[in-house]
Amino acid sequence: MAARIGIGLVGCGVVGEALARMLLEQRAEIAARTGLEFELRHVVVRDPAKRRGVQLPGGVVGPDTAAMLADRDVRIVVELMGGTDRAREMVLSALSSGKDVVTANKALLAVHGREVFAAARAAGRCVAFEAAVAGGIPLIESVRRGLIGNDIEAAYGILNGTCNYILTRMLDNNASYAHALAEAQRLGYAEADPTLDVDGTDSAHKLTILASIAMRRSCELARVRVSGIAGIELIDLASGRELGYVCKLLATARQYEDGLDLTVEPTFVPKEHPLAAVAGPFNAVSVYGSAAGHTFYYGRGAGGAPTASAVLSDMIEVASGNAGRVFAQLAVLPDQTPPPAYRPAGETVARHYLRIGLADRPGGIGRIASTLGAEGISIATITQHEPPRNGGVHVVPVIVTTHPVKRCAVDRAIRSMTAVDGVVSRPVCIPVFSDPGGGAG
Ligand code: NAP
Ligand code: HSE
């Protein structure tokens, strides 16, 4: 006979609803596969009167957590409400009430992870969070357990489905940024506040968790250098394509001799690289380990059902006792270790793409080349298409790619360039990705 596990679900939106549907519609299959029968005893939401896309059992829906926390038959609280403050309170209460917690909330863990994990240890409970990074991809367990014999040198990839969807749609369908974002929201990929997606914060949350697990150090959200895609223009995506690059919002954790670098920023990926082929809402992550070399993980990183898939797998791991053992025994969780040493900003060496808006008159390109040369930056390619001929002085986009150079030199050159005669606006700069270990193959 299957063991019955009482569940308290907090949040029944995009992910919660998909999870409730799986639990209700696949109850018998899950029991047959796992020996566990999940019973949805409480569903806590903000507005109990709201129509849901799933038929919930009578009497389970309510607005507050007290009844759920007092119910001794609830063994696991599944937090799918999002946000940091209320979610923190709710999760800490669940742990101190003797419940294990499953959460998909990367913001909560990136901001309050140390406190939440420490509270779980103090209460003898566990927190499982596979769905918090890369949605349906079983990434956390692969890194935490599958690669335990490795020193991880780098973990990097596409961690936000909304941004990847926007970048793909803009280039392939000539869609405006605003239109592509609205589609991503309608499809359930975006956060309740989509600013968190497009400004890079959501990727930074996930990178903080992933890096902490991979590097086995307590990585800090505040140390992630973040820029998002909100200012991205189609001309740069198209110019990159001409040069053989695809623009991705890359999240990168990379260990250098002088410290760890954590960065989220739009990056040009050479079109031959596996990450360049990752389109739409898909996520992909490459992890480079000392023994395994490159490993690559690909799948749906956003959306109700893919995320619910990871949540359900955590629930099974918790209910069967595996998650608790891992949590208690493996010293690879972020609260147990000191923070890493971080690499000083600007030290990372890469090729860079620059787009400079230049008045089309004599000497302009020479002045740009001199500014770059003064910083020791060597030009790899330079492109200027002839502007339309309709009289007057035109502004033309001049596209420069550099040979590998430190970011701080590029930043200095950009500052100088804005004062150069004929340069009409601050140049756009996008770094070009280079793989640790020389390729993802
Ligand atoms: P959502 O659609 O906005 O749903 C949030 C749910 O939480 C709603 O049911 C809402 O109730 C409830 N809620 C919000 N505040 C509450 C409060 N103070 N008290 C009680 N209930 C409250 O969010 P979602 O997209 O499902 O995301 C849920 C979590 O999963 C977030 O942490 C998100 O980052 C994470 N996640 C989402 C995805 C994705 O693709 N969507 C993927 C991975 C991880 P009402 O319905 O009554 O408003
Ligand atoms: N808003 C997130 C994304 C959901 O677009 O990737 C998955 O965490």
CSV table of N, CA, C and O in Angstrom, one decimal, residues 74-170:
chain,number,residue,atom,x,y,z
A,74,VAL,N,0.1,17.4,7.5
A,74,VAL,CA,0.9,18.0,6.4
A,74,VAL,C,2.4,17.8,6.7
A,74,VAL,O,2.9,18.3,7.7
A,75,ARG,N,3.0,17.0,5.8
A,75,ARG,CA,4.5,16.7,6.0
A,75,ARG,C,5.3,17.7,5.2
A,75,ARG,O,6.4,18.0,5.6
A,76,ILE,N,4.8,18.0,4.0
A,76,ILE,CA,5.6,18.9,3.1
A,76,ILE,C,4.9,20.1,2.8
A,76,ILE,O,3.7,20.1,2.3
A,77,VAL,N,5.5,21.3,2.9
A,77,VAL,CA,4.9,22.6,2.5
A,77,VAL,C,5.6,22.9,1.2
A,77,VAL,O,6.9,23.0,1.1
A,78,VAL,N,4.8,23.1,0.1
A,78,VAL,CA,5.4,23.5,-1.2
A,78,VAL,C,5.1,25.0,-1.4
A,78,VAL,O,4.0,25.4,-1.5
A,79,GLU,N,6.2,25.7,-1.4
A,79,GLU,CA,6.1,27.2,-1.6
A,79,GLU,C,6.2,27.6,-3.0
A,79,GLU,O,7.3,27.5,-3.6
A,80,LEU,N,5.1,28.0,-3.6
A,80,LEU,CA,5.0,28.5,-5.0
A,80,LEU,C,4.3,29.9,-5.0
A,80,LEU,O,3.6,30.1,-6.0
A,81,MET,N,4.6,30.7,-4.0
A,81,MET,CA,3.9,32.0,-4.0
A,81,MET,C,4.8,33.1,-4.6
A,81,MET,O,4.4,34.1,-5.1
A,82,GLY,N,6.2,32.9,-4.6
A,82,GLY,CA,7.1,33.9,-5.1
A,82,GLY,C,7.3,35.0,-4.1
A,82,GLY,O,6.7,35.0,-3.0
A,83,GLY,N,8.2,35.9,-4.4
A,83,GLY,CA,8.6,37.0,-3.6
A,83,GLY,C,9.5,36.6,-2.5
A,83,GLY,O,9.9,35.4,-2.3
A,84,THR,N,10.0,37.6,-1.7
A,84,THR,CA,11.0,37.3,-0.7
A,84,THR,C,10.5,37.4,0.8
A,84,THR,O,10.7,36.5,1.6
A,85,ASP,N,9.7,38.5,1.1
A,85,ASP,CA,9.4,38.8,2.5
A,85,ASP,C,8.4,37.8,3.0
A,85,ASP,O,8.6,37.1,4.0
A,86,ARG,N,7.2,37.8,2.4
A,86,ARG,CA,6.1,36.9,2.9
A,86,ARG,C,6.6,35.4,2.7
A,86,ARG,O,6.3,34.6,3.6
A,87,ALA,N,7.3,35.1,1.7
A,87,ALA,CA,7.7,33.7,1.4
A,87,ALA,C,8.7,33.3,2.5
A,87,ALA,O,8.7,32.2,3.0
A,88,ARG,N,9.6,34.3,2.9
A,88,ARG,CA,10.6,33.9,4.0
A,88,ARG,C,9.8,33.6,5.3
A,88,ARG,O,10.1,32.6,5.9
A,89,GLU,N,8.9,34.5,5.6
A,89,GLU,CA,8.1,34.3,6.9
A,89,GLU,C,7.4,32.9,6.8
A,89,GLU,O,7.5,32.1,7.8
A,90,MET,N,6.8,32.6,5.7
A,90,MET,CA,6.0,31.4,5.6
A,90,MET,C,6.9,30.2,5.6
A,90,MET,O,6.6,29.2,6.4
A,91,VAL,N,8.0,30.2,4.9
A,91,VAL,CA,8.9,29.1,4.9
A,91,VAL,C,9.6,28.8,6.3
A,91,VAL,O,9.6,27.7,6.8
A,92,LEU,N,10.0,29.9,7.0
A,92,LEU,CA,10.5,29.8,8.3
A,92,LEU,C,9.5,29.2,9.3
A,92,LEU,O,9.8,28.3,10.1
A,93,SER,N,8.2,29.6,9.1
A,93,SER,CA,7.2,29.1,10.0
A,93,SER,C,6.9,27.6,9.7
A,93,SER,O,6.7,26.8,10.6
A,94,ALA,N,7.0,27.3,8.4
A,94,ALA,CA,6.7,25.8,8.1
A,94,ALA,C,7.8,25.0,8.7
A,94,ALA,O,7.6,23.9,9.3
A,95,LEU,N,9.1,25.4,8.6
A,95,LEU,CA,10.2,24.6,9.1
A,95,LEU,C,10.1,24.5,10.6
A,95,LEU,O,10.2,23.4,11.2
A,96,SER,N,9.7,25.6,11.3
A,96,SER,CA,9.7,25.5,12.8
A,96,SER,C,8.4,24.8,13.2
A,96,SER,O,8.3,24.3,14.3
A,97,SER,N,7.5,24.6,12.3
A,97,SER,CA,6.3,23.7,12.6
A,97,SER,C,6.6,22.3,12.2
A,97,SER,O,5.6,21.4,12.3
A,98,GLY,N,7.8,22.0,11.9
A,98,GLY,CA,8.1,20.6,11.6
A,98,GLY,C,7.9,20.1,10.2
A,98,GLY,O,7.9,18.8,10.0
A,99,LYS,N,7.6,21.0,9.3
A,99,LYS,CA,7.4,20.6,7.9
A,99,LYS,C,8.7,20.7,7.1
A,99,LYS,O,9.5,21.6,7.3
A,100,ASP,N,8.9,19.8,6.2
A,100,ASP,CA,9.9,20.0,5.1
A,100,ASP,C,9.4,20.9,4.1
A,100,ASP,O,8.2,21.1,3.9
A,101,VAL,N,10.3,21.6,3.4
A,101,VAL,CA,9.9,22.6,2.4
A,101,VAL,C,10.4,22.3,1.0
A,101,VAL,O,11.6,21.9,0.9
A,102,VAL,N,9.5,22.4,0.0
A,102,VAL,CA,10.0,22.4,-1.4
A,102,VAL,C,9.6,23.7,-1.9
A,102,VAL,O,8.5,24.2,-1.7
A,103,THR,N,10.6,24.3,-2.6
A,103,THR,CA,10.3,25.7,-3.2
A,103,THR,C,10.9,25.8,-4.6
A,103,THR,O,12.0,25.2,-4.9
A,104,ALA,N,10.3,26.7,-5.4
A,104,ALA,CA,10.8,27.0,-6.7
A,104,ALA,C,11.3,28.4,-6.7
A,104,ALA,O,11.6,29.0,-7.7
A,105,ASN,N,11.4,29.0,-5.5
A,105,ASN,CA,11.6,30.5,-5.3
A,105,ASN,C,13.1,30.8,-5.3
A,105,ASN,O,13.7,30.9,-4.2
A,106,LYS,N,13.6,31.1,-6.4
A,106,LYS,CA,15.1,31.5,-6.5
A,106,LYS,C,15.4,32.8,-5.8
A,106,LYS,O,16.4,33.0,-5.2
A,107,ALA,N,14.4,33.8,-5.9
A,107,ALA,CA,14.6,35.1,-5.2
A,107,ALA,C,14.7,34.9,-3.7
A,107,ALA,O,15.6,35.4,-3.1
A,108,LEU,N,13.9,34.0,-3.1
A,108,LEU,CA,13.9,33.8,-1.7
A,108,LEU,C,15.3,33.2,-1.3
A,108,LEU,O,15.9,33.6,-0.3
A,109,LEU,N,15.7,32.2,-2.1
A,109,LEU,CA,17.0,31.5,-1.7
A,109,LEU,C,18.2,32.4,-2.0
A,109,LEU,O,19.2,32.3,-1.2
A,110,ALA,N,18.2,33.2,-3.0
A,110,ALA,CA,19.3,34.0,-3.3
A,110,ALA,C,19.4,35.1,-2.2
A,110,ALA,O,20.6,35.5,-1.9
A,111,VAL,N,18.3,35.6,-1.8
A,111,VAL,CA,18.3,36.7,-0.8
A,111,VAL,C,18.5,36.2,0.7
A,111,VAL,O,19.2,36.7,1.5
A,112,HIS,N,17.7,35.1,1.0
A,112,HIS,CA,17.6,34.6,2.4
A,112,HIS,C,18.1,33.2,2.5
A,112,HIS,O,17.7,32.6,3.5
A,113,GLY,N,18.8,32.7,1.6
A,113,GLY,CA,19.2,31.3,1.6
A,113,GLY,C,19.9,30.8,2.8
A,113,GLY,O,19.5,29.8,3.4
A,114,ARG,N,20.9,31.6,3.2
A,114,ARG,CA,21.6,31.2,4.4
A,114,ARG,C,20.7,31.0,5.6
A,114,ARG,O,20.8,30.0,6.4
A,115,GLU,N,19.9,32.0,5.8
A,115,GLU,CA,18.9,31.9,7.0
A,115,GLU,C,18.0,30.7,6.9
A,115,GLU,O,17.7,30.0,7.8
A,116,VAL,N,17.4,30.5,5.7
A,116,VAL,CA,16.5,29.5,5.5
A,116,VAL,C,17.1,28.1,5.7
A,116,VAL,O,16.6,27.2,6.4
A,117,PHE,N,18.3,27.9,5.1
A,117,PHE,CA,19.0,26.6,5.2
A,117,PHE,C,19.4,26.4,6.7
A,117,PHE,O,19.2,25.2,7.2
A,118,ALA,N,19.9,27.4,7.3
A,118,ALA,CA,20.3,27.3,8.8
A,118,ALA,C,19.0,26.9,9.6
A,118,ALA,O,19.1,26.1,10.5
A,119,ALA,N,17.9,27.5,9.3
A,119,ALA,CA,16.7,27.3,10.1
A,119,ALA,C,16.2,25.8,9.8
A,119,ALA,O,15.8,25.1,10.8
A,120,ALA,N,16.4,25.3,8.6
A,120,ALA,CA,16.0,23.9,8.3
A,120,ALA,C,16.9,23.0,9.1
A,120,ALA,O,16.4,22.0,9.7
A,121,ARG,N,18.2,23.3,9.2
A,121,ARG,CA,19.1,22.4,9.9
A,121,ARG,C,18.8,22.4,11.4
A,121,ARG,O,18.7,21.4,12.1
A,122,ALA,N,18.5,23.6,11.9
A,122,ALA,CA,18.2,23.8,13.3
A,122,ALA,C,16.9,23.0,13.7
A,122,ALA,O,16.8,22.4,14.8
A,123,ALA,N,16.0,22.9,12.7
A,123,ALA,CA,14.7,22.2,13.0
A,123,ALA,C,14.8,20.7,12.6
A,123,ALA,O,13.8,20.0,12.8
A,124,GLY,N,15.9,20.3,12.1
A,124,GLY,CA,16.0,18.9,11.6
A,124,GLY,C,15.2,18.6,10.4
A,124,GLY,O,14.8,17.5,10.2
A,125,ARG,N,14.9,19.7,9.6
A,125,ARG,CA,14.1,19.5,8.4
A,125,ARG,C,15.0,19.8,7.2
A,125,ARG,O,16.2,20.1,7.3
A,126,CYS,N,14.4,19.7,6.0
A,126,CYS,CA,15.2,20.0,4.8
A,126,CYS,C,14.4,20.9,3.9
A,126,CYS,O,13.2,21.1,4.0
A,127,VAL,N,15.2,21.5,3.0
A,127,VAL,CA,14.6,22.4,1.9
A,127,VAL,C,15.1,21.8,0.6
A,127,VAL,O,16.3,21.6,0.4
A,128,ALA,N,14.2,21.6,-0.3
A,128,ALA,CA,14.6,21.1,-1.6
A,128,ALA,C,14.2,22.2,-2.7
A,128,ALA,O,13.1,22.8,-2.5
A,129,PHE,N,15.0,22.4,-3.7
A,129,PHE,CA,14.8,23.6,-4.5
A,129,PHE,C,15.3,23.3,-6.0
A,129,PHE,O,15.8,24.2,-6.6
A,130,GLU,N,15.1,22.1,-6.4
A,130,GLU,CA,15.5,21.8,-7.8
A,130,GLU,C,14.9,22.8,-8.8
A,130,GLU,O,15.5,23.2,-9.8
A,131,ALA,N,13.6,23.1,-8.6
A,131,ALA,CA,12.9,24.0,-9.6
A,131,ALA,C,13.3,25.4,-9.6
A,131,ALA,O,12.9,26.2,-10.4
A,132,ALA,N,14.2,25.8,-8.6
A,132,ALA,CA,14.5,27.2,-8.5
A,132,ALA,C,15.6,27.6,-9.6
A,132,ALA,O,15.7,28.8,-9.8
A,133,VAL,N,16.3,26.6,-10.1
A,133,VAL,CA,17.3,26.9,-11.1
A,133,VAL,C,17.0,26.1,-12.4
A,133,VAL,O,17.0,24.9,-12.3
A,134,ALA,N,16.7,26.8,-13.5
A,134,ALA,CA,16.6,26.1,-14.8
A,134,ALA,C,15.3,25.2,-14.8
A,134,ALA,O,15.3,24.2,-15.5
A,135,GLY,N,14.3,25.6,-14.1
A,135,GLY,CA,12.9,25.0,-14.3
A,135,GLY,C,13.0,23.4,-14.3
A,135,GLY,O,13.3,22.8,-13.4
A,136,GLY,N,12.6,22.9,-15.4
A,136,GLY,CA,12.4,21.4,-15.6
A,136,GLY,C,13.7,20.6,-15.7
A,136,GLY,O,13.7,19.4,-15.7
A,137,ILE,N,14.9,21.3,-15.8
A,137,ILE,CA,16.1,20.6,-16.0
A,137,ILE,C,16.6,20.1,-14.6
A,137,ILE,O,16.7,20.9,-13.7
A,138,PRO,N,16.9,18.8,-14.5
A,138,PRO,CA,17.4,18.4,-13.1
A,138,PRO,C,18.9,18.8,-12.9
A,138,PRO,O,19.8,17.9,-12.9
A,139,LEU,N,19.1,20.1,-12.8
A,139,LEU,CA,20.4,20.6,-12.8
A,139,LEU,C,21.1,20.5,-11.4
A,139,LEU,O,22.2,20.2,-11.3
A,140,ILE,N,20.3,20.9,-10.4
A,140,ILE,CA,20.9,21.0,-9.0
A,140,ILE,C,21.4,19.7,-8.6
A,140,ILE,O,22.5,19.5,-8.1
A,141,GLU,N,20.6,18.6,-8.8
A,141,GLU,CA,21.0,17.3,-8.3
A,141,GLU,C,22.2,16.8,-9.2
A,141,GLU,O,23.1,16.1,-8.7
A,142,SER,N,22.2,17.1,-10.5
A,142,SER,CA,23.3,16.7,-11.3
A,142,SER,C,24.6,17.3,-10.8
A,142,SER,O,25.6,16.6,-10.8
A,143,VAL,N,24.5,18.6,-10.5
A,143,VAL,CA,25.8,19.3,-10.0
A,143,VAL,C,26.1,18.8,-8.6
A,143,VAL,O,27.3,18.5,-8.3
A,144,ARG,N,25.1,18.8,-7.7
A,144,ARG,CA,25.4,18.5,-6.3
A,144,ARG,C,25.9,17.1,-6.1
A,144,ARG,O,26.9,16.8,-5.4
A,145,ARG,N,25.2,16.1,-6.7
A,145,ARG,CA,25.6,14.7,-6.5
A,145,ARG,C,26.3,14.1,-7.7
A,145,ARG,O,27.3,13.4,-7.5
A,146,GLY,N,25.8,14.4,-8.9
A,146,GLY,CA,26.5,13.7,-10.1
A,146,GLY,C,27.9,14.2,-10.3
A,146,GLY,O,28.7,13.4,-10.8
A,147,LEU,N,28.2,15.4,-9.9
A,147,LEU,CA,29.6,15.9,-10.1
A,147,LEU,C,30.3,16.1,-8.8
A,147,LEU,O,31.3,16.9,-8.7
A,148,ILE,N,30.0,15.3,-7.8
A,148,ILE,CA,30.6,15.6,-6.5
A,148,ILE,C,32.1,15.3,-6.5
A,148,ILE,O,32.8,15.8,-5.7
A,149,GLY,N,32.5,14.5,-7.4
A,149,GLY,CA,34.0,14.1,-7.5
A,149,GLY,C,34.8,15.2,-8.2
A,149,GLY,O,36.0,15.0,-8.4
A,150,ASN,N,34.2,16.3,-8.6
A,150,ASN,CA,34.9,17.3,-9.4
A,150,ASN,C,35.1,18.6,-8.7
A,150,ASN,O,34.3,19.0,-7.8
A,151,ASP,N,36.2,19.3,-9.0
A,151,ASP,CA,36.3,20.7,-8.7
A,151,ASP,C,35.7,21.4,-9.8
A,151,ASP,O,36.1,21.2,-11.0
A,152,ILE,N,34.7,22.3,-9.6
A,152,ILE,CA,34.0,22.9,-10.7
A,152,ILE,C,34.7,24.2,-11.0
A,152,ILE,O,34.8,25.1,-10.2
A,153,GLU,N,35.2,24.3,-12.2
A,153,GLU,CA,35.9,25.5,-12.7
A,153,GLU,C,35.0,26.6,-13.2
A,153,GLU,O,35.2,27.8,-13.1
A,154,ALA,N,33.9,26.1,-13.8
A,154,ALA,CA,32.9,27.1,-14.4
A,154,ALA,C,31.6,26.5,-14.5
A,154,ALA,O,31.4,25.3,-14.8
A,155,ALA,N,30.6,27.3,-14.4
A,155,ALA,CA,29.2,26.9,-14.7
A,155,ALA,C,28.5,28.1,-15.3
A,155,ALA,O,28.6,29.2,-14.8
A,156,TYR,N,28.0,28.0,-16.5
A,156,TYR,CA,27.5,29.1,-17.3
A,156,TYR,C,26.5,28.7,-18.2
A,156,TYR,O,26.4,27.6,-18.7
A,157,GLY,N,25.6,29.6,-18.5
A,157,GLY,CA,24.6,29.3,-19.5
A,157,GLY,C,23.4,30.3,-19.5
A,157,GLY,O,23.5,31.4,-19.0
A,158,ILE,N,22.3,29.8,-20.1
A,158,ILE,CA,21.1,30.6,-20.2
A,158,ILE,C,20.1,30.2,-19.2
A,158,ILE,O,19.7,29.1,-19.1
A,159,LEU,N,19.9,31.1,-18.2
A,159,LEU,CA,19.1,30.7,-17.0
A,159,LEU,C,17.7,31.4,-17.0
A,159,LEU,O,17.0,31.3,-16.0
A,160,ASN,N,17.4,32.3,-18.0
A,160,ASN,CA,16.1,32.9,-18.0
A,160,ASN,C,15.4,32.7,-19.3
A,160,ASN,O,15.9,33.2,-20.4
A,161,GLY,N,14.3,32.0,-19.2
A,161,GLY,CA,13.5,31.6,-20.4
A,161,GLY,C,12.9,32.8,-21.1
A,161,GLY,O,12.8,32.9,-22.3
A,162,THR,N,12.4,33.8,-20.2
A,162,THR,CA,11.8,35.0,-20.8
A,162,THR,C,12.8,35.8,-21.7
A,162,THR,O,12.4,36.1,-22.8
A,163,CYS,N,14.0,36.0,-21.2
A,163,CYS,CA,14.9,36.8,-22.0
A,163,CYS,C,15.3,36.0,-23.2
A,163,CYS,O,15.5,36.6,-24.3
A,164,ASN,N,15.5,34.7,-23.1
A,164,ASN,CA,15.9,33.9,-24.3
A,164,ASN,C,14.8,33.9,-25.3
A,164,ASN,O,15.0,34.0,-26.5
A,165,TYR,N,13.6,33.9,-24.8
A,165,TYR,CA,12.4,33.9,-25.7
A,165,TYR,C,12.4,35.3,-26.4
A,165,TYR,O,12.2,35.4,-27.6
A,166,ILE,N,12.6,36.4,-25.7
A,166,ILE,CA,12.6,37.7,-26.3
A,166,ILE,C,13.7,37.9,-27.3
A,166,ILE,O,13.4,38.3,-28.5
A,167,LEU,N,14.9,37.5,-27.0
A,167,LEU,CA,16.0,37.6,-27.9
A,167,LEU,C,15.8,36.8,-29.2
A,167,LEU,O,16.0,37.2,-30.3
A,168,THR,N,15.2,35.6,-29.0
A,168,THR,CA,14.9,34.7,-30.2
A,168,THR,C,13.9,35.3,-31.1
A,168,THR,O,14.0,35.4,-32.3
A,169,ARG,N,12.8,35.8,-30.4
A,169,ARG,CA,11.6,36.3,-31.2
A,169,ARG,C,12.0,37.6,-31.9
A,169,ARG,O,11.6,37.8,-33.1
A,170,MET,N,12.8,38.5,-31.3
A,170,MET,CA,13.2,39.7,-31.9
A,170,MET,C,13.9,39.5,-33.2
A,170,MET,O,13.7,40.1,-34.2
